[in-house]
Amino acid sequence: DNYMRIKPILEACKSMKKTRTGALIVIVKFYEDQLFANSCEAMDAKISKRLLESIFQKNSPLHDGAVVIAENKIKSASCILPLTDNDKLPAQFGLRHRAGIGISETTDAVAIILSEETGEISYAKQGRVKSNLSLGELERALNKDF
């Protein structure tokens, strides 16, 4: 059931939106070790709301960078991703947004970006980004892509 797969991600996003916790969650169909190996903390963990929240807590040593999800597991955390070269993005988009858009330009990844400034949820796919998504819109996007 797809809802059970995306439920912990949605619940974590809902909670982090409320607390304005910045986050970057990248979902890939196929995890390529060489793409992430040098810039990530390797994991192989069940996806859970509490684990995602823990990773992105400001005091966590893993909170900077992205979490990468593949094969229904959290495969790595604290990933440094390539930034987009797109210079037409809104001024309020910082490194987190640029990294989420960048990885979606160069791979089959989709990226969920939570802004710590606004609590806004953005969604990047194929280099394009939708901003200020409701949780319902995020759920529909994940159902389609995950």
PDB file of C-alpha atoms in Angstrom:
ATOM      1  CA  ASP A   1       0.000   0.000   0.000  1.00  0.00           C
ATOM      2  CA  ASN A   2       1.558   3.257  -1.158  1.00  0.00           C
ATOM      3  CA  TYR A   3       0.040   5.334   1.653  1.00  0.00           C
ATOM      4  CA  MET A   4       1.849   3.240   4.274  1.00  0.00           C
ATOM      5  CA  ARG A   5       5.126   3.878   2.440  1.00  0.00           C
ATOM      6  CA  ILE A   6       4.707   7.648   2.319  1.00  0.00           C
ATOM      7  CA  LYS A   7       2.900   8.109   5.654  1.00  0.00           C
ATOM      8  CA  PRO A   8       6.073   8.502   7.803  1.00  0.00           C
ATOM      9  CA  ILE A   9       7.456  11.060   5.329  1.00  0.00           C
ATOM     10  CA  LEU A  10       4.184  13.036   5.355  1.00  0.00           C
ATOM     11  CA  GLU A  11       3.969  12.910   9.162  1.00  0.00           C
ATOM     12  CA  ALA A  12       7.573  14.088   9.538  1.00  0.00           C
ATOM     13  CA  CYS A  13       6.968  16.935   7.056  1.00  0.00           C
ATOM     14  CA  LYS A  14       3.800  17.983   8.893  1.00  0.00           C
ATOM     15  CA  SER A  15       5.658  18.090  12.205  1.00  0.00           C
ATOM     16  CA  MET A  16       8.776  19.838  10.821  1.00  0.00           C
ATOM     17  CA  LYS A  17       6.585  22.392   8.998  1.00  0.00           C
ATOM     18  CA  LYS A  18       4.965  23.257  12.339  1.00  0.00           C
ATOM     19  CA  THR A  19       8.312  23.634  14.137  1.00  0.00           C
ATOM     20  CA  ARG A  20       9.960  25.313  11.125  1.00  0.00           C
ATOM     21  CA  THR A  21      12.677  22.699  10.993  1.00  0.00           C
ATOM     22  CA  GLY A  22      14.648  22.928   7.765  1.00  0.00           C
ATOM     23  CA  ALA A  23      14.902  19.663   5.849  1.00  0.00           C
ATOM     24  CA  LEU A  24      15.878  18.216   2.493  1.00  0.00           C
ATOM     25  CA  ILE A  25      14.526  14.751   1.697  1.00  0.00           C
ATOM     26  CA  VAL A  26      15.563  13.240  -1.626  1.00  0.00           C
ATOM     27  CA  ILE A  27      13.823  10.173  -3.029  1.00  0.00           C
ATOM     28  CA  VAL A  28      15.547   8.203  -5.789  1.00  0.00           C
ATOM     29  CA  LYS A  29      14.349   5.114  -7.618  1.00  0.00           C
ATOM     30  CA  PHE A  30      17.823   3.563  -7.669  1.00  0.00           C
ATOM     31  CA  TYR A  31      20.473   4.350  -5.076  1.00  0.00           C
ATOM     32  CA  GLU A  32      23.839   4.869  -6.736  1.00  0.00           C
ATOM     33  CA  ASP A  33      26.606   4.415  -4.165  1.00  0.00           C
ATOM     34  CA  GLN A  34      29.135   6.349  -6.227  1.00  0.00           C
ATOM     35  CA  LEU A  35      26.811   9.357  -6.454  1.00  0.00           C
ATOM     36  CA  PHE A  36      26.445   9.684  -2.681  1.00  0.00           C
ATOM     37  CA  ALA A  37      29.344   7.696  -1.144  1.00  0.00           C
ATOM     38  CA  ASN A  38      31.859  10.496  -0.617  1.00  0.00           C
ATOM     39  CA  SER A  39      29.520  13.129   0.724  1.00  0.00           C
ATOM     40  CA  CYS A  40      27.117  11.188   2.958  1.00  0.00           C
ATOM     41  CA  GLU A  41      26.766   9.317   6.185  1.00  0.00           C
ATOM     42  CA  ALA A  42      25.697   5.807   5.112  1.00  0.00           C
ATOM     43  CA  MET A  43      22.565   4.371   6.714  1.00  0.00           C
ATOM     44  CA  ASP A  44      20.165   1.566   5.939  1.00  0.00           C
ATOM     45  CA  ALA A  45      17.217   2.393   8.150  1.00  0.00           C
ATOM     46  CA  LYS A  46      13.470   1.933   8.131  1.00  0.00           C
ATOM     47  CA  ILE A  47      11.737   5.216   7.243  1.00  0.00           C
ATOM     48  CA  SER A  48      10.077   6.661  10.336  1.00  0.00           C
ATOM     49  CA  LYS A  49       8.711  10.027  11.387  1.00  0.00           C
ATOM     50  CA  ARG A  50      10.871  10.063  14.533  1.00  0.00           C
ATOM     51  CA  LEU A  51      14.081   9.188  12.710  1.00  0.00           C
ATOM     52  CA  LEU A  52      13.524  11.878  10.060  1.00  0.00           C
ATOM     53  CA  GLU A  53      12.755  14.454  12.776  1.00  0.00           C
ATOM     54  CA  SER A  54      15.845  13.399  14.748  1.00  0.00           C
ATOM     55  CA  ILE A  55      18.131  13.710  11.737  1.00  0.00           C
ATOM     56  CA  PHE A  56      16.945  17.246  10.953  1.00  0.00           C
ATOM     57  CA  GLN A  57      16.966  18.583  14.546  1.00  0.00           C
ATOM     58  CA  LYS A  58      19.261  21.612  14.692  1.00  0.00           C
ATOM     59  CA  ASN A  59      21.522  19.921  17.265  1.00  0.00           C
ATOM     60  CA  SER A  60      21.912  16.716  15.260  1.00  0.00           C
ATOM     61  CA  PRO A  61      25.347  16.248  13.680  1.00  0.00           C
ATOM     62  CA  LEU A  62      23.491  14.995  10.574  1.00  0.00           C
ATOM     63  CA  HIS A  63      21.036  17.900  10.138  1.00  0.00           C
ATOM     64  CA  ASP A  64      23.029  19.702   7.446  1.00  0.00           C
ATOM     65  CA  GLY A  65      22.576  18.213   4.023  1.00  0.00           C
ATOM     66  CA  ALA A  66      20.049  15.811   2.568  1.00  0.00           C
ATOM     67  CA  VAL A  67      18.519  12.515   3.562  1.00  0.00           C
ATOM     68  CA  VAL A  68      18.385  10.113   0.627  1.00  0.00           C
ATOM     69  CA  ILE A  69      15.571   7.563   0.468  1.00  0.00           C
ATOM     70  CA  ALA A  70      15.599   4.615  -1.934  1.00  0.00           C
ATOM     71  CA  GLU A  71      14.113   1.132  -1.956  1.00  0.00           C
ATOM     72  CA  ASN A  72      11.815   2.190   0.894  1.00  0.00           C
ATOM     73  CA  LYS A  73      14.773   2.847   3.251  1.00  0.00           C
ATOM     74  CA  ILE A  74      16.730   5.842   4.475  1.00  0.00           C
ATOM     75  CA  LYS A  75      19.989   5.044   2.691  1.00  0.00           C
ATOM     76  CA  SER A  76      22.053   8.039   3.801  1.00  0.00           C
ATOM     77  CA  ALA A  77      21.986  11.331   5.659  1.00  0.00           C
ATOM     78  CA  SER A  78      23.955  14.576   5.781  1.00  0.00           C
ATOM     79  CA  CYS A  79      24.532  14.412   2.011  1.00  0.00           C
ATOM     80  CA  ILE A  80      26.181  17.277   0.187  1.00  0.00           C
ATOM     81  CA  LEU A  81      24.435  17.611  -3.168  1.00  0.00           C
ATOM     82  CA  PRO A  82      25.289  19.496  -6.365  1.00  0.00           C
ATOM     83  CA  LEU A  83      23.597  22.898  -6.545  1.00  0.00           C
ATOM     84  CA  THR A  84      21.540  24.082  -9.480  1.00  0.00           C
ATOM     85  CA  ASP A  85      23.051  26.681 -11.809  1.00  0.00           C
ATOM     86  CA  ASN A  86      19.584  28.151 -12.408  1.00  0.00           C
ATOM     87  CA  ASP A  87      19.885  31.900 -11.755  1.00  0.00           C
ATOM     88  CA  LYS A  88      16.166  32.613 -12.190  1.00  0.00           C
ATOM     89  CA  LEU A  89      15.124  31.226  -8.801  1.00  0.00           C
ATOM     90  CA  PRO A  90      13.425  33.393  -6.168  1.00  0.00           C
ATOM     91  CA  ALA A  91      15.814  35.275  -3.894  1.00  0.00           C
ATOM     92  CA  GLN A  92      14.491  33.504  -0.795  1.00  0.00           C
ATOM     93  CA  PHE A  93      15.710  30.116  -2.094  1.00  0.00           C
ATOM     94  CA  GLY A  94      18.841  29.220  -0.153  1.00  0.00           C
ATOM     95  CA  LEU A  95      21.294  26.328  -0.363  1.00  0.00           C
ATOM     96  CA  ARG A  96      18.718  23.727   0.656  1.00  0.00           C
ATOM     97  CA  HIS A  97      16.409  24.680  -2.247  1.00  0.00           C
ATOM     98  CA  ARG A  98      19.314  24.946  -4.702  1.00  0.00           C
ATOM     99  CA  ALA A  99      20.567  21.481  -3.710  1.00  0.00           C
ATOM    100  CA  GLY A 100      17.099  19.925  -3.991  1.00  0.00           C
ATOM    101  CA  ILE A 101      16.581  21.439  -7.429  1.00  0.00           C
ATOM    102  CA  GLY A 102      20.142  20.493  -8.463  1.00  0.00           C
ATOM    103  CA  ILE A 103      19.769  16.786  -7.662  1.00  0.00           C
ATOM    104  CA  SER A 104      16.407  16.706  -9.465  1.00  0.00           C
ATOM    105  CA  GLU A 105      18.051  18.171 -12.599  1.00  0.00           C
ATOM    106  CA  THR A 106      20.787  15.541 -12.850  1.00  0.00           C
ATOM    107  CA  THR A 107      19.030  12.355 -11.615  1.00  0.00           C
ATOM    108  CA  ASP A 108      15.563  10.779 -11.451  1.00  0.00           C
ATOM    109  CA  ALA A 109      15.264  12.133  -7.900  1.00  0.00           C
ATOM    110  CA  VAL A 110      12.459  14.147  -6.423  1.00  0.00           C
ATOM    111  CA  ALA A 111      13.247  16.432  -3.500  1.00  0.00           C
ATOM    112  CA  ILE A 112      11.094  17.653  -0.635  1.00  0.00           C
ATOM    113  CA  ILE A 113      12.433  20.916   0.776  1.00  0.00           C
ATOM    114  CA  LEU A 114      11.238  22.395   4.067  1.00  0.00           C
ATOM    115  CA  SER A 115      12.195  26.002   4.701  1.00  0.00           C
ATOM    116  CA  GLU A 116      13.223  26.820   8.248  1.00  0.00           C
ATOM    117  CA  GLU A 117      12.489  30.510   7.554  1.00  0.00           C
ATOM    118  CA  THR A 118       8.863  30.072   6.465  1.00  0.00           C
ATOM    119  CA  GLY A 119       7.937  26.449   7.208  1.00  0.00           C
ATOM    120  CA  GLU A 120       6.960  26.209   3.535  1.00  0.00           C
ATOM    121  CA  ILE A 121       7.141  22.861   1.731  1.00  0.00           C
ATOM    122  CA  SER A 122       8.608  22.840  -1.786  1.00  0.00           C
ATOM    123  CA  TYR A 123       8.870  19.922  -4.197  1.00  0.00           C
ATOM    124  CA  ALA A 124      11.496  19.629  -6.928  1.00  0.00           C
ATOM    125  CA  LYS A 125      11.318  17.272  -9.891  1.00  0.00           C
ATOM    126  CA  GLN A 126      13.231  17.400 -13.191  1.00  0.00           C
ATOM    127  CA  GLY A 127      14.710  20.784 -12.255  1.00  0.00           C
ATOM    128  CA  ARG A 128      11.316  22.392 -11.653  1.00  0.00           C
ATOM    129  CA  VAL A 129      10.091  23.398  -8.227  1.00  0.00           C
ATOM    130  CA  LYS A 130       6.617  23.885  -6.785  1.00  0.00           C
ATOM    131  CA  SER A 131       6.498  26.001  -3.652  1.00  0.00           C
ATOM    132  CA  ASN A 132       4.159  26.383  -0.704  1.00  0.00           C
ATOM    133  CA  LEU A 133       2.585  22.948  -1.111  1.00  0.00           C
ATOM    134  CA  SER A 134      -0.145  21.846   1.265  1.00  0.00           C
ATOM    135  CA  LEU A 135       0.289  18.436   2.883  1.00  0.00           C
ATOM    136  CA  GLY A 136      -2.456  17.141   0.566  1.00  0.00           C
ATOM    137  CA  GLU A 137      -0.552  18.369  -2.503  1.00  0.00           C
ATOM    138  CA  LEU A 138       2.645  16.780  -1.171  1.00  0.00           C
ATOM    139  CA  GLU A 139       0.799  13.498  -0.626  1.00  0.00           C
ATOM    140  CA  ARG A 140      -0.533  13.556  -4.201  1.00  0.00           C
ATOM    141  CA  ALA A 141       2.934  14.301  -5.614  1.00  0.00           C
ATOM    142  CA  LEU A 142       4.537  11.495  -3.593  1.00  0.00           C
ATOM    143  CA  ASN A 143       1.781   9.060  -4.560  1.00  0.00           C
ATOM    144  CA  LYS A 144       2.521   9.806  -8.190  1.00  0.00           C
ATOM    145  CA  ASP A 145       6.323   9.718  -7.962  1.00  0.00           C
ATOM    146  CA  PHE A 146       7.274   7.336  -5.145  1.00  0.00           C
TER     147      PHE A 146
END
